[in-house]
PDB file of C-alpha atoms in Angstrom:
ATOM      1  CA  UNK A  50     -26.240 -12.349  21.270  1.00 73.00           C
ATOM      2  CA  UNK A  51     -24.163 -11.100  18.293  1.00 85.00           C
ATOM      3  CA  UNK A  52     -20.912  -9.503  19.032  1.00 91.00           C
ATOM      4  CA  UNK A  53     -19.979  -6.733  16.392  1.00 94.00           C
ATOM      5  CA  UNK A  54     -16.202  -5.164  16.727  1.00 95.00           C
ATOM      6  CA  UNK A  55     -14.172  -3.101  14.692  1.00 96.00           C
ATOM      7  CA  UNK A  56     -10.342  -3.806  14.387  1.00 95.00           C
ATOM      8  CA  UNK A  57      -8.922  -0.524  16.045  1.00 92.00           C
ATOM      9  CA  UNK A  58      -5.216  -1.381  13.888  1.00 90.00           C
ATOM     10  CA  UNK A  59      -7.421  -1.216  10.733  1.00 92.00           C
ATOM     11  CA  UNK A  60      -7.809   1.560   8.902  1.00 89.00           C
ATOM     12  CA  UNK A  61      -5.346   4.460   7.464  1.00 89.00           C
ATOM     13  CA  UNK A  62      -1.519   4.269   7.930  1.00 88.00           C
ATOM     14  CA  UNK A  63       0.005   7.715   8.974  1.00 90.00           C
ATOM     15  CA  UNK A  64       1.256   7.745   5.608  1.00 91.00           C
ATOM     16  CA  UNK A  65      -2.711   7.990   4.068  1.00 92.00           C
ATOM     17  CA  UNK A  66      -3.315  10.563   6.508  1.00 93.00           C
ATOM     18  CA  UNK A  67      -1.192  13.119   5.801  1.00 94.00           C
ATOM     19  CA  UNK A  68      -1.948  12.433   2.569  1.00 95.00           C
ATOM     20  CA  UNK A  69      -5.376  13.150   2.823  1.00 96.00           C
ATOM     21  CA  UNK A  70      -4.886  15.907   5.535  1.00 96.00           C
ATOM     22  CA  UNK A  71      -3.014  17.929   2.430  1.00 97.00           C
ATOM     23  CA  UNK A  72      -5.634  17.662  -0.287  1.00 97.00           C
ATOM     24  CA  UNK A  73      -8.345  18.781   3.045  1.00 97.00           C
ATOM     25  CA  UNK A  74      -6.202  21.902   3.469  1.00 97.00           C
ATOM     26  CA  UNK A  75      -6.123  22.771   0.059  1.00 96.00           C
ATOM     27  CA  UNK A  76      -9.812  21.831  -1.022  1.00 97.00           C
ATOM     28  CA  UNK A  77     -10.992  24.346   2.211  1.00 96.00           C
ATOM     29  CA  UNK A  78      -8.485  27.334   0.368  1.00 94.00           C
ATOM     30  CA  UNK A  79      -9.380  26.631  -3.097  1.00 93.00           C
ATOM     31  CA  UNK A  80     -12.237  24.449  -3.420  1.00 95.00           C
ATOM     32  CA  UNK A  81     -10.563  22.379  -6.042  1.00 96.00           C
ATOM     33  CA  UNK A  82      -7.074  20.190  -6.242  1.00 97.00           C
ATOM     34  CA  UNK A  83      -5.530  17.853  -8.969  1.00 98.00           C
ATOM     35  CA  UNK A  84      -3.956  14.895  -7.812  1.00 98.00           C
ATOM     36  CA  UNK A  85      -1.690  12.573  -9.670  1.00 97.00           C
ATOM     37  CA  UNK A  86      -2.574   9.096  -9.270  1.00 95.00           C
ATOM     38  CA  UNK A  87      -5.713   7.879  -6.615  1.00 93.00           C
ATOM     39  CA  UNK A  88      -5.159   9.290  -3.414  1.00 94.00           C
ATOM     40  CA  UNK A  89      -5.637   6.072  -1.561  1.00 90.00           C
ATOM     41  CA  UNK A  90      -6.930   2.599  -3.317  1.00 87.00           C
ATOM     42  CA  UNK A  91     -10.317   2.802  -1.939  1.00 89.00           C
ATOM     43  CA  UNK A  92     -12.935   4.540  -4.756  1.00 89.00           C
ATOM     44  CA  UNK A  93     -15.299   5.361  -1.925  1.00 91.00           C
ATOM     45  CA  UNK A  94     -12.871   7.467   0.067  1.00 93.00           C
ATOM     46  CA  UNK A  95     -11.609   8.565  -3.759  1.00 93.00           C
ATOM     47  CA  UNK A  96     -15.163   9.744  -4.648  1.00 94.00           C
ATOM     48  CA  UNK A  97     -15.710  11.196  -1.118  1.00 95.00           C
ATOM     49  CA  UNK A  98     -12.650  13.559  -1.964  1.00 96.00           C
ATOM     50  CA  UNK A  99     -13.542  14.322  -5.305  1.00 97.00           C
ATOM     51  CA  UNK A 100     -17.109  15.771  -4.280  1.00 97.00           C
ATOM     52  CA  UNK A 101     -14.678  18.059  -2.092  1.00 97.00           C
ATOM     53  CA  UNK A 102     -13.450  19.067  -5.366  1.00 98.00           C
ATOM     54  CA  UNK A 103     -10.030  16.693  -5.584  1.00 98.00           C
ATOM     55  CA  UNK A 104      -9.483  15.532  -9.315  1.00 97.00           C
ATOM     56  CA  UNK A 105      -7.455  12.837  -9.653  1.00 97.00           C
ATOM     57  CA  UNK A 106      -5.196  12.698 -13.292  1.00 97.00           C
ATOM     58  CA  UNK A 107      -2.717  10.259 -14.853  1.00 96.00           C
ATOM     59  CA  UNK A 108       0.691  11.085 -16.109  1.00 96.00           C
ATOM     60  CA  UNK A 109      -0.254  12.112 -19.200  1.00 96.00           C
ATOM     61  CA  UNK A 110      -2.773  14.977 -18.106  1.00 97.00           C
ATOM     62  CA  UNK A 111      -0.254  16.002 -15.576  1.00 97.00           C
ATOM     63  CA  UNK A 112       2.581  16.289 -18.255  1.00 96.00           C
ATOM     64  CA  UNK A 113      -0.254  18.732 -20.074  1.00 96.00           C
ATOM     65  CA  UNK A 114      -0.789  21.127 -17.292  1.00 97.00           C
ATOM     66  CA  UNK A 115       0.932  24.493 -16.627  1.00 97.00           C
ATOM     67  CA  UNK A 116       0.399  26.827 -14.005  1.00 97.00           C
ATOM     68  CA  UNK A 117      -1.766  24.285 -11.792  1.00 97.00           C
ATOM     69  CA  UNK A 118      -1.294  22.829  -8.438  1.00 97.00           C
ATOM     70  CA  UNK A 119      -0.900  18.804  -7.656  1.00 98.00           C
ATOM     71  CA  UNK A 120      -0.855  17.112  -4.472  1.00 98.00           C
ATOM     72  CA  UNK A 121       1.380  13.876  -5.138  1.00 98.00           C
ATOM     73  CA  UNK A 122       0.218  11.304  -2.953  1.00 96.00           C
ATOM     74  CA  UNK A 123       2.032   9.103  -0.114  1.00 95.00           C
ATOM     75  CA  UNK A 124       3.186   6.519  -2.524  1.00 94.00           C
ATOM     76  CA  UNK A 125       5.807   9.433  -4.095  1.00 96.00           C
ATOM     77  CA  UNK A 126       7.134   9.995  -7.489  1.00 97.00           C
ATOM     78  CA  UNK A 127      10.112   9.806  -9.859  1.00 97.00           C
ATOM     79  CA  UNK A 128      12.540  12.347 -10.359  1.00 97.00           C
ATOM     80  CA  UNK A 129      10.976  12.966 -13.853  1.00 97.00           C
ATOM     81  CA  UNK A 130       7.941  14.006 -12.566  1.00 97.00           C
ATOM     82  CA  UNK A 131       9.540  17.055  -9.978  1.00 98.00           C
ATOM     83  CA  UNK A 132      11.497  18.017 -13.264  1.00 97.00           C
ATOM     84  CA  UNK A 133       8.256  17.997 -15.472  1.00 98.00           C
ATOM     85  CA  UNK A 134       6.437  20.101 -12.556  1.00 98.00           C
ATOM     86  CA  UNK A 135       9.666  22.616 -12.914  1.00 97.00           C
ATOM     87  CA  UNK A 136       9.610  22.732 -16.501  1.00 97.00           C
ATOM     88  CA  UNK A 137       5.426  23.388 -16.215  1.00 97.00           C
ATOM     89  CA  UNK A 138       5.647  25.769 -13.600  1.00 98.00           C
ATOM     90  CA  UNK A 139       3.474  23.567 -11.550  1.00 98.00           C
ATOM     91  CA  UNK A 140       2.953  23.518  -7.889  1.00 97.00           C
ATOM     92  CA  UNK A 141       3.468  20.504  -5.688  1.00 98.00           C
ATOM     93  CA  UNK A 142       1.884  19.653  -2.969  1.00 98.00           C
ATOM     94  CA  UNK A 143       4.159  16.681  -1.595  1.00 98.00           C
ATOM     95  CA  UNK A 144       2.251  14.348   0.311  1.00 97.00           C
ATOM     96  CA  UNK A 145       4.710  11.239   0.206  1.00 97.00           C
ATOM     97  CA  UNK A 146       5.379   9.401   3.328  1.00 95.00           C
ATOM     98  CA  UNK A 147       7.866  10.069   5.273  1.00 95.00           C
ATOM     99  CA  UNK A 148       8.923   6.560   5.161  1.00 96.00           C
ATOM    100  CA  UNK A 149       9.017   6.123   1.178  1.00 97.00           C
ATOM    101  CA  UNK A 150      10.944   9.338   1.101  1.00 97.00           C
ATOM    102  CA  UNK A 151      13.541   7.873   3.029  1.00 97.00           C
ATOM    103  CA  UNK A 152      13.721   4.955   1.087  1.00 98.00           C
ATOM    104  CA  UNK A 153      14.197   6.772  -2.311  1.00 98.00           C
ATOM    105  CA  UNK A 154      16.706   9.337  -0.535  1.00 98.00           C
ATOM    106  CA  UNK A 155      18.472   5.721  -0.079  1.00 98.00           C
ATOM    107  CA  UNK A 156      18.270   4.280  -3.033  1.00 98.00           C
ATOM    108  CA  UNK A 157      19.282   7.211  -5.158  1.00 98.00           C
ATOM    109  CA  UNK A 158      22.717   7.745  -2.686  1.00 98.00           C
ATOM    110  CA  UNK A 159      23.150   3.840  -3.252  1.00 97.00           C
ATOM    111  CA  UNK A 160      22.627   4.338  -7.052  1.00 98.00           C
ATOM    112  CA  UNK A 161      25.012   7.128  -7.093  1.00 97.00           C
ATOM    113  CA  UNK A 162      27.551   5.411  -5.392  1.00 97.00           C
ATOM    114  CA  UNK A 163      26.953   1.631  -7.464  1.00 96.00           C
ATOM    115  CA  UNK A 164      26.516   2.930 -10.822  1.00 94.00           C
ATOM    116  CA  UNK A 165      30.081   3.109 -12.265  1.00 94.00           C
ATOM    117  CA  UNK A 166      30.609  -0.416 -10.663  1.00 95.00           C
ATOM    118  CA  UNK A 167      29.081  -4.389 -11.627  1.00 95.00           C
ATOM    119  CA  UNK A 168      26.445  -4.333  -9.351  1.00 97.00           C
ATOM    120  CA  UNK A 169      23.151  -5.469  -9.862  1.00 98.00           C
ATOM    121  CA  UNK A 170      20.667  -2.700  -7.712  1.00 98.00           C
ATOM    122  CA  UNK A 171      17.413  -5.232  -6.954  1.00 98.00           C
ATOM    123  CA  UNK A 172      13.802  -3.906  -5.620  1.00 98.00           C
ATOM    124  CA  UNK A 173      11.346  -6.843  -4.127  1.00 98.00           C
ATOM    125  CA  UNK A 174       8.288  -5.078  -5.072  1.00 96.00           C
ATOM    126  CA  UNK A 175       5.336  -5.604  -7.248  1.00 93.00           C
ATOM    127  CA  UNK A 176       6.097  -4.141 -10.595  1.00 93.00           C
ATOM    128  CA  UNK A 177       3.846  -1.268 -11.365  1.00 93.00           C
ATOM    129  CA  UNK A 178       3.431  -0.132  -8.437  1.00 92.00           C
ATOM    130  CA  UNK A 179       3.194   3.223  -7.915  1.00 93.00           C
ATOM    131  CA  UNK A 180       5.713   3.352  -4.949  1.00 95.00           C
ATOM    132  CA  UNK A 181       8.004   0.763  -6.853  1.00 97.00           C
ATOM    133  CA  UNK A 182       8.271   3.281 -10.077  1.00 97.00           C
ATOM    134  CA  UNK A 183       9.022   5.972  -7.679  1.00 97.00           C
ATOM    135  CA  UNK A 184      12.076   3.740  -6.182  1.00 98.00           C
ATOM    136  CA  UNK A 185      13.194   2.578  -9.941  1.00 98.00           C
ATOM    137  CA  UNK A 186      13.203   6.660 -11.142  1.00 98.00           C
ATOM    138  CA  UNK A 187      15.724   6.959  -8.499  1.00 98.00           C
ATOM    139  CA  UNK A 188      18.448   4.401 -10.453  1.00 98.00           C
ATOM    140  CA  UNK A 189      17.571   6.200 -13.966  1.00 96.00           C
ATOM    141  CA  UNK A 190      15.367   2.859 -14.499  1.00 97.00           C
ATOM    142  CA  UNK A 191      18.032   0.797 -14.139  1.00 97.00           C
ATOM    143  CA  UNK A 192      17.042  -1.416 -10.966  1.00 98.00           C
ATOM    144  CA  UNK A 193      15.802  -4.952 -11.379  1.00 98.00           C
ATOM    145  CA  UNK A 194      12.010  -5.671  -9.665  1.00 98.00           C
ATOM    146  CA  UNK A 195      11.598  -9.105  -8.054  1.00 97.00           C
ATOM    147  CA  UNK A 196       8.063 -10.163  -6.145  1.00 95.00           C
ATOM    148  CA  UNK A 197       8.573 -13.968  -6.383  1.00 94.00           C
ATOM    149  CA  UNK A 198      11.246 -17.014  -7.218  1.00 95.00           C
ATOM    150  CA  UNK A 199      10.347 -16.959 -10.554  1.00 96.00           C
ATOM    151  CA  UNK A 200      11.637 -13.581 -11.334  1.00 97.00           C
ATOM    152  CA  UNK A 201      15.214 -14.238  -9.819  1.00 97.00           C
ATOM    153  CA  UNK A 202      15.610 -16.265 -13.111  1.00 96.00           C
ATOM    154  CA  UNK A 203      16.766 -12.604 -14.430  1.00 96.00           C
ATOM    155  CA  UNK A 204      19.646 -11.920 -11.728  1.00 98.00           C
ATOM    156  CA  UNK A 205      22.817 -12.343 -12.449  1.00 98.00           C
ATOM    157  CA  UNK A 206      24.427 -14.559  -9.149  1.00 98.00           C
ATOM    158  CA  UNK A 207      27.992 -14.347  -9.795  1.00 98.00           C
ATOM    159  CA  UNK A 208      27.517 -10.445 -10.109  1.00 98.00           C
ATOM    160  CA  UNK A 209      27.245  -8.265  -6.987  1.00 98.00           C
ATOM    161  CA  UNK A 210      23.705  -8.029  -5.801  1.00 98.00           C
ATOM    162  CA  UNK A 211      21.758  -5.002  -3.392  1.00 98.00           C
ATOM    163  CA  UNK A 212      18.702  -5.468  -2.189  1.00 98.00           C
ATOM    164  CA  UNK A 213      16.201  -3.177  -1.362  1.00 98.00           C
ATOM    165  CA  UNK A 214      12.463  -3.856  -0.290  1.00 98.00           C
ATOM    166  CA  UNK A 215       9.004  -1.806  -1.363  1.00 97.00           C
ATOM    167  CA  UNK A 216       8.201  -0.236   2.151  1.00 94.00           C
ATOM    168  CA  UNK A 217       4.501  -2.520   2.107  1.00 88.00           C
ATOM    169  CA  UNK A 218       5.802  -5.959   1.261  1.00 89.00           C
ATOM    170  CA  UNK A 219       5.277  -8.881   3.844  1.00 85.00           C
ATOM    171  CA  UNK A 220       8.229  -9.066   6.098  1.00 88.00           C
ATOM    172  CA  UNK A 221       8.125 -13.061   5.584  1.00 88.00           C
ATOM    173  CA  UNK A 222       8.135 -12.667   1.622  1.00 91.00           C
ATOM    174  CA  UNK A 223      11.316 -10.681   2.228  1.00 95.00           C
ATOM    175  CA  UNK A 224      12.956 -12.696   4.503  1.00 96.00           C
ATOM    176  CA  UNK A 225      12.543 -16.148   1.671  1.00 96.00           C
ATOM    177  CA  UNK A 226      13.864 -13.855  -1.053  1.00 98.00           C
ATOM    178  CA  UNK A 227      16.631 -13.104   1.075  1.00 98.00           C
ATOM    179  CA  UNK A 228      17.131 -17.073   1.667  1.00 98.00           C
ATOM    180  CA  UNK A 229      16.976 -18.004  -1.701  1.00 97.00           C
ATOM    181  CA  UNK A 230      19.440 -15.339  -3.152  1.00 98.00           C
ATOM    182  CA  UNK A 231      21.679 -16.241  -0.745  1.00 97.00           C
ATOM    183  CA  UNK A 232      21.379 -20.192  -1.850  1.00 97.00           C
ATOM    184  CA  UNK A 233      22.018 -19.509  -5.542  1.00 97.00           C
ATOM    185  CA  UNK A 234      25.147 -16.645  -5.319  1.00 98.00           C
ATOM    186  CA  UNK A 235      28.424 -17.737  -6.363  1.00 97.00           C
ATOM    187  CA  UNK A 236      30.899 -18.533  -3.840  1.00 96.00           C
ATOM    188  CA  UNK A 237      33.008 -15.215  -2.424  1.00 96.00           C
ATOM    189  CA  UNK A 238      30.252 -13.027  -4.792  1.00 97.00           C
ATOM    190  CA  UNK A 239      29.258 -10.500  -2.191  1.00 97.00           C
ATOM    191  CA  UNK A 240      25.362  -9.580  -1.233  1.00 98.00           C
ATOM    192  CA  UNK A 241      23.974  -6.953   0.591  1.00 98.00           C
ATOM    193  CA  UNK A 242      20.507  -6.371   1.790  1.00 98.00           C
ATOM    194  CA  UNK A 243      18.305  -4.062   3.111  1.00 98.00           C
ATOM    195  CA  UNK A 244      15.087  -4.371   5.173  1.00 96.00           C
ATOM    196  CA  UNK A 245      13.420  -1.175   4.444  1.00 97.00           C
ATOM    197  CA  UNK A 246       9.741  -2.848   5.320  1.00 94.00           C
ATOM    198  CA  UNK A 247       7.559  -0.208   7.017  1.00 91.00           C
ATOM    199  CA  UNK A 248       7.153  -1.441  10.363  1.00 87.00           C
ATOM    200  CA  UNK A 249       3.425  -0.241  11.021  1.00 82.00           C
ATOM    201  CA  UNK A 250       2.368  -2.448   7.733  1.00 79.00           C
ATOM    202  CA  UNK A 251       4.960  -4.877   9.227  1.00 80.00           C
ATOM    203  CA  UNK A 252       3.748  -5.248  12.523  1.00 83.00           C
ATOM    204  CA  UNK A 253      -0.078  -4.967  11.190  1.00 86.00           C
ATOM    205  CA  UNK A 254       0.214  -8.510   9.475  1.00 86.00           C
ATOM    206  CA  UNK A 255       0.497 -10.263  13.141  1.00 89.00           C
ATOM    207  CA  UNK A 256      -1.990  -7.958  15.017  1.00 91.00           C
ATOM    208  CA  UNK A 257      -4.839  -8.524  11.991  1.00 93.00           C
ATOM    209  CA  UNK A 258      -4.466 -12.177  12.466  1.00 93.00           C
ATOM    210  CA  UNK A 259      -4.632 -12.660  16.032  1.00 95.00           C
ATOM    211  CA  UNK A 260      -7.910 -10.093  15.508  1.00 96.00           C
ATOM    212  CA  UNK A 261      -9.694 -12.120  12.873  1.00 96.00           C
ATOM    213  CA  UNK A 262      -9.007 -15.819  14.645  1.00 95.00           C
ATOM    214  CA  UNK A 263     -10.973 -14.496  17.827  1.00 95.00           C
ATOM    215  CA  UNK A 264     -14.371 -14.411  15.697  1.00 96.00           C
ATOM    216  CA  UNK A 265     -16.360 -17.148  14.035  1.00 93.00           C
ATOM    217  CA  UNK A 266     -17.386 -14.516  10.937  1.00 96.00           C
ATOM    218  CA  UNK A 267     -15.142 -11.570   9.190  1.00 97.00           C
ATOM    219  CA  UNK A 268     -15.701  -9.271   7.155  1.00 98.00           C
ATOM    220  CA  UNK A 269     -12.624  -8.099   5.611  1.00 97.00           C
ATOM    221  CA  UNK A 270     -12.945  -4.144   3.984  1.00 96.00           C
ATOM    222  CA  UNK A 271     -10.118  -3.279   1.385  1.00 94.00           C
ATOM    223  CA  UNK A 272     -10.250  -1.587  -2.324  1.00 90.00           C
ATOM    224  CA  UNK A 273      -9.888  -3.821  -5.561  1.00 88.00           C
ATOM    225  CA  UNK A 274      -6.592  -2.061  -6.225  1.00 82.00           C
ATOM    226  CA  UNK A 275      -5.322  -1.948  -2.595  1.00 84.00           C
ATOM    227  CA  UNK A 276      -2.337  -4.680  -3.042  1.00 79.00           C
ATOM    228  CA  UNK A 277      -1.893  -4.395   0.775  1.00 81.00           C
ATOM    229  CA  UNK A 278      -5.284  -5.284   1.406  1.00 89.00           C
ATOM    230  CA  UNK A 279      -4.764  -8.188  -1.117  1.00 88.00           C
ATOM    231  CA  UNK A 280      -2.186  -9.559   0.702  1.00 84.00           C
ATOM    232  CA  UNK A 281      -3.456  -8.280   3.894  1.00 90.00           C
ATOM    233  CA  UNK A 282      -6.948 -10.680   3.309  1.00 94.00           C
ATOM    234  CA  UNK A 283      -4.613 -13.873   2.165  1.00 92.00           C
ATOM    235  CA  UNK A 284      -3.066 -13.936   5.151  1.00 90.00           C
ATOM    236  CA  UNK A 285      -6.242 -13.597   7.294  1.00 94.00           C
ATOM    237  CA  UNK A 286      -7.742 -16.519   5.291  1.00 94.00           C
ATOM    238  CA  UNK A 287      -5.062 -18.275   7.062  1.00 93.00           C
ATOM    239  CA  UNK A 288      -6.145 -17.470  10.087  1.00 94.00           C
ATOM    240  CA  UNK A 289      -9.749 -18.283   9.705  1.00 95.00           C
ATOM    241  CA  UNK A 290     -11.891 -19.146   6.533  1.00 95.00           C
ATOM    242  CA  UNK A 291     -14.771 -17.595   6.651  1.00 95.00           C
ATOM    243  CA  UNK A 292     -13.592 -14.191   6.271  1.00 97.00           C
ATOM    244  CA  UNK A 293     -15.466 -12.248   3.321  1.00 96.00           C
ATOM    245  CA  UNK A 294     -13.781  -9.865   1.458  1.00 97.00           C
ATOM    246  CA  UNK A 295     -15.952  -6.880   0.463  1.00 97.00           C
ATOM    247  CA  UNK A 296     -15.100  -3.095  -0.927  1.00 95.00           C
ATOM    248  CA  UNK A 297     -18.565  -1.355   0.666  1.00 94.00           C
ATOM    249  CA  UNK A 298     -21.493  -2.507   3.190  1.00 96.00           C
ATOM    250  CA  UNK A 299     -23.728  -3.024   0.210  1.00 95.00           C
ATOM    251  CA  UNK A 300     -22.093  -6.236  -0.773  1.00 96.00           C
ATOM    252  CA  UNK A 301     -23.613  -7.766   2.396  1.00 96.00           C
ATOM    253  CA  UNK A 302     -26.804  -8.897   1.041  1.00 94.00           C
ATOM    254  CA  UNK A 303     -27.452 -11.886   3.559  1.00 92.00           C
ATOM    255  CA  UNK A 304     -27.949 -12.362   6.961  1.00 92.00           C
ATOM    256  CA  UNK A 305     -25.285 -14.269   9.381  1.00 92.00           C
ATOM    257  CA  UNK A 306     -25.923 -17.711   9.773  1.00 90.00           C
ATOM    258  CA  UNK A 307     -27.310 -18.575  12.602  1.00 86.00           C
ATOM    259  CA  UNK A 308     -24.432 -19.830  14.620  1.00 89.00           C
ATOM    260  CA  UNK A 309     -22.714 -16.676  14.088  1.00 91.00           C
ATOM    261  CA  UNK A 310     -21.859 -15.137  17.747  1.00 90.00           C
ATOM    262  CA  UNK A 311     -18.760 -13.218  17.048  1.00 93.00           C
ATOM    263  CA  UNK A 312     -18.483 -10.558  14.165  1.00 96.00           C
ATOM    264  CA  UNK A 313     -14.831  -9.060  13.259  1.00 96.00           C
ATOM    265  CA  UNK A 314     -14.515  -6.372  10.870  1.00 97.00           C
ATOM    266  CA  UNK A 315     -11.347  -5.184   9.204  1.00 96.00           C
ATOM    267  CA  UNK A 316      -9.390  -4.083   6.891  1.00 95.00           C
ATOM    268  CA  UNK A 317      -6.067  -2.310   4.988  1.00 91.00           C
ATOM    269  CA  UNK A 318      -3.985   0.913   5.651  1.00 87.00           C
ATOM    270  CA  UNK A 319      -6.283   2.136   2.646  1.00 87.00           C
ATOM    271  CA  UNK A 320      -9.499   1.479   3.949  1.00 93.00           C
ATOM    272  CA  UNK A 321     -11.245   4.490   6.192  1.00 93.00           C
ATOM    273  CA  UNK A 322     -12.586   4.291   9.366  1.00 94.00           C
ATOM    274  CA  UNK A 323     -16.021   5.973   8.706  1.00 95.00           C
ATOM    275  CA  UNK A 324     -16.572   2.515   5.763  1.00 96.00           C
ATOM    276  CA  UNK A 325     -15.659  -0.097   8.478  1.00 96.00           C
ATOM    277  CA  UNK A 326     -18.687   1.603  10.607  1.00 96.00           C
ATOM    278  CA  UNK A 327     -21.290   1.511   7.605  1.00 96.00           C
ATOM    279  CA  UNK A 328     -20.235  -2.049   7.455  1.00 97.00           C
ATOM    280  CA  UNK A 329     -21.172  -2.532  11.558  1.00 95.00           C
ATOM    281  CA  UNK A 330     -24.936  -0.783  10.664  1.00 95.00           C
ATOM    282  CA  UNK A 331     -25.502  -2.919   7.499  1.00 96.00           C
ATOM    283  CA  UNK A 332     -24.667  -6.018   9.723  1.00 95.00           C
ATOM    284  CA  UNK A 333     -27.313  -4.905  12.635  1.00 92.00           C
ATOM    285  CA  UNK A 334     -29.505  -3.714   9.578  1.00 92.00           C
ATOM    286  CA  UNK A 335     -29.791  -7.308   7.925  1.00 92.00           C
ATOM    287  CA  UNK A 336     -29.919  -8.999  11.948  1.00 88.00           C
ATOM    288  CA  UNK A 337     -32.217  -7.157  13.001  1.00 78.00           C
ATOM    289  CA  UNK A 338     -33.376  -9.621  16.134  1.00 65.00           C
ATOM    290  CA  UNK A 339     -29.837  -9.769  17.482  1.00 54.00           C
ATOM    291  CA  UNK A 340     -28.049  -8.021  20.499  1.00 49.00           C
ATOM    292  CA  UNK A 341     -25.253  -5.715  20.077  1.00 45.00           C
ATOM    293  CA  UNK A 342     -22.484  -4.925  21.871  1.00 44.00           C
TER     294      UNK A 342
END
């Protein structure tokens, strides 16, 4: 008998919700929506909301509209942009996350506060990130980006340091920056740091991998440009190694091998609910003698 279940902690943070709840509303009124940036880092969900009518632009088509409306996603935005939208005459729709909001609120009163003063302002992030470029337009593009020990080559350790964290980073990743800073500042040079991790991406990391270790076959389902799913699957592999990572249920072109008793399927705070289910058919589709629960 095969055992098919879905991870109930998978699927969209409240964050991607609300997000997508927005452009919903104002698809239904209007019919049609730009959006600045991918709405979530899954294409299917992407494409599911542009046949609603959602168009999703880049910076550069959004700095040559006028008179529109634009739903900024959960990730958030720069200062620039909200003056650019003023300037326009656009209308936002302001979909970031609560939690991201706080954390630029944060980082711009810190900035304000810092930026007469030797301080070094640091963001563990990954650099290009849409919610990391939101957090550096709050310091005027001064802040420094770190994601691993290599990059803390550029910090200055006998100069002040604050550090912040991208709200989707790995609490442990934080934590061993945090460790090695501390190693390498200069005696009586002070440091200050902030754990500004989301807690419901935080406390996902040890629920997914207590999930994927009770089944002898996973099927992990994340977009290509979903860096939490990235990580997300790494640290499943961990866990248990054969976990398959796969963006839709046509990428399952095999049966399960035969000793296969206990299916998992997952997945990031990007990937929807209704994709994790067309994953659970294709698997009863391509076993077809099994037993289901």
């Amino acid at each position: 008998m095969i055992e098919i279940e879905i991870d109930q902690g998978s699927g969209f943070c409240f964050g991607v919700v609300n997000a997508i709840e927005s452009a919903e509303r104002e698809l239904g009124k209007n019919g049609h929506l730009y959006c600045l940036g991918d709405l979530v880092h899954n294409s299917l969900e992407v494409e599911r909301l542009k046949r609603l009518g959602l168009k999703t632009i880049n910076h550069g088509d959004f700095s040559a509209l006028k008179n529109k409306t634009v739903l900024l996603r959960a990730h958030g935005e720069p200062p620039s942009t909200y003056d650019l939208a003023e300037k326009n005459r656009i209308k936002i729709i302001d979909a970031t996350c609560p939690v991201v909001l706080k954390l630029q609120r944060r980082i711009s009163d810190c900035y304000q506060e810092i930026k007469n003063f030797d301080i070094q302002l640091v963001i563990y992030g990954k650099k290009g990130h849409a919610e990391v470029n939101g957090l550096v337009g709050q310091t005027s593009g001064t802040a420094i980006v770190i994601e691993k020990f290599e990059d803390l080559d550029r910090l200055d350790f006998s100069r002040a340091i604050m550090l912040f964290s991208q709200t989707t980073k790995p609490l442990d990743g934080f934590v061993e920056i945090v460790g090695e800073i501390k190693s390498r500042m200069k005696e009586g040079v002070r440091f200050l740091y902030f754990d500004t991790i989301c807690r419901q991406v935080a406390n996902r990391l040890p629920q997914i991998k207590e999930f994927v270790s009770k089944h002898n076959w996973v099927y992990f389902v994340a977009g290509r440009k979903s860096s939490n799913g990235r990580m997300l699957f790494e640290e499943c592999k961990k866990s248990n190694p054969n976990i398959i990572f796969i963006s839709e249920s046509s990428e399952i072109k095999e049966p399960l091998p035969s000793a296969v008793r206990r299916v998992g399927i997952c997945g990031a705070t990007s990937t929807p609910k209704w994709l994790m289910e067309e994953v659970a058919a294709r698997i009863r589709e391509l076993n077809p003698t099994g037993s289901y629960q």
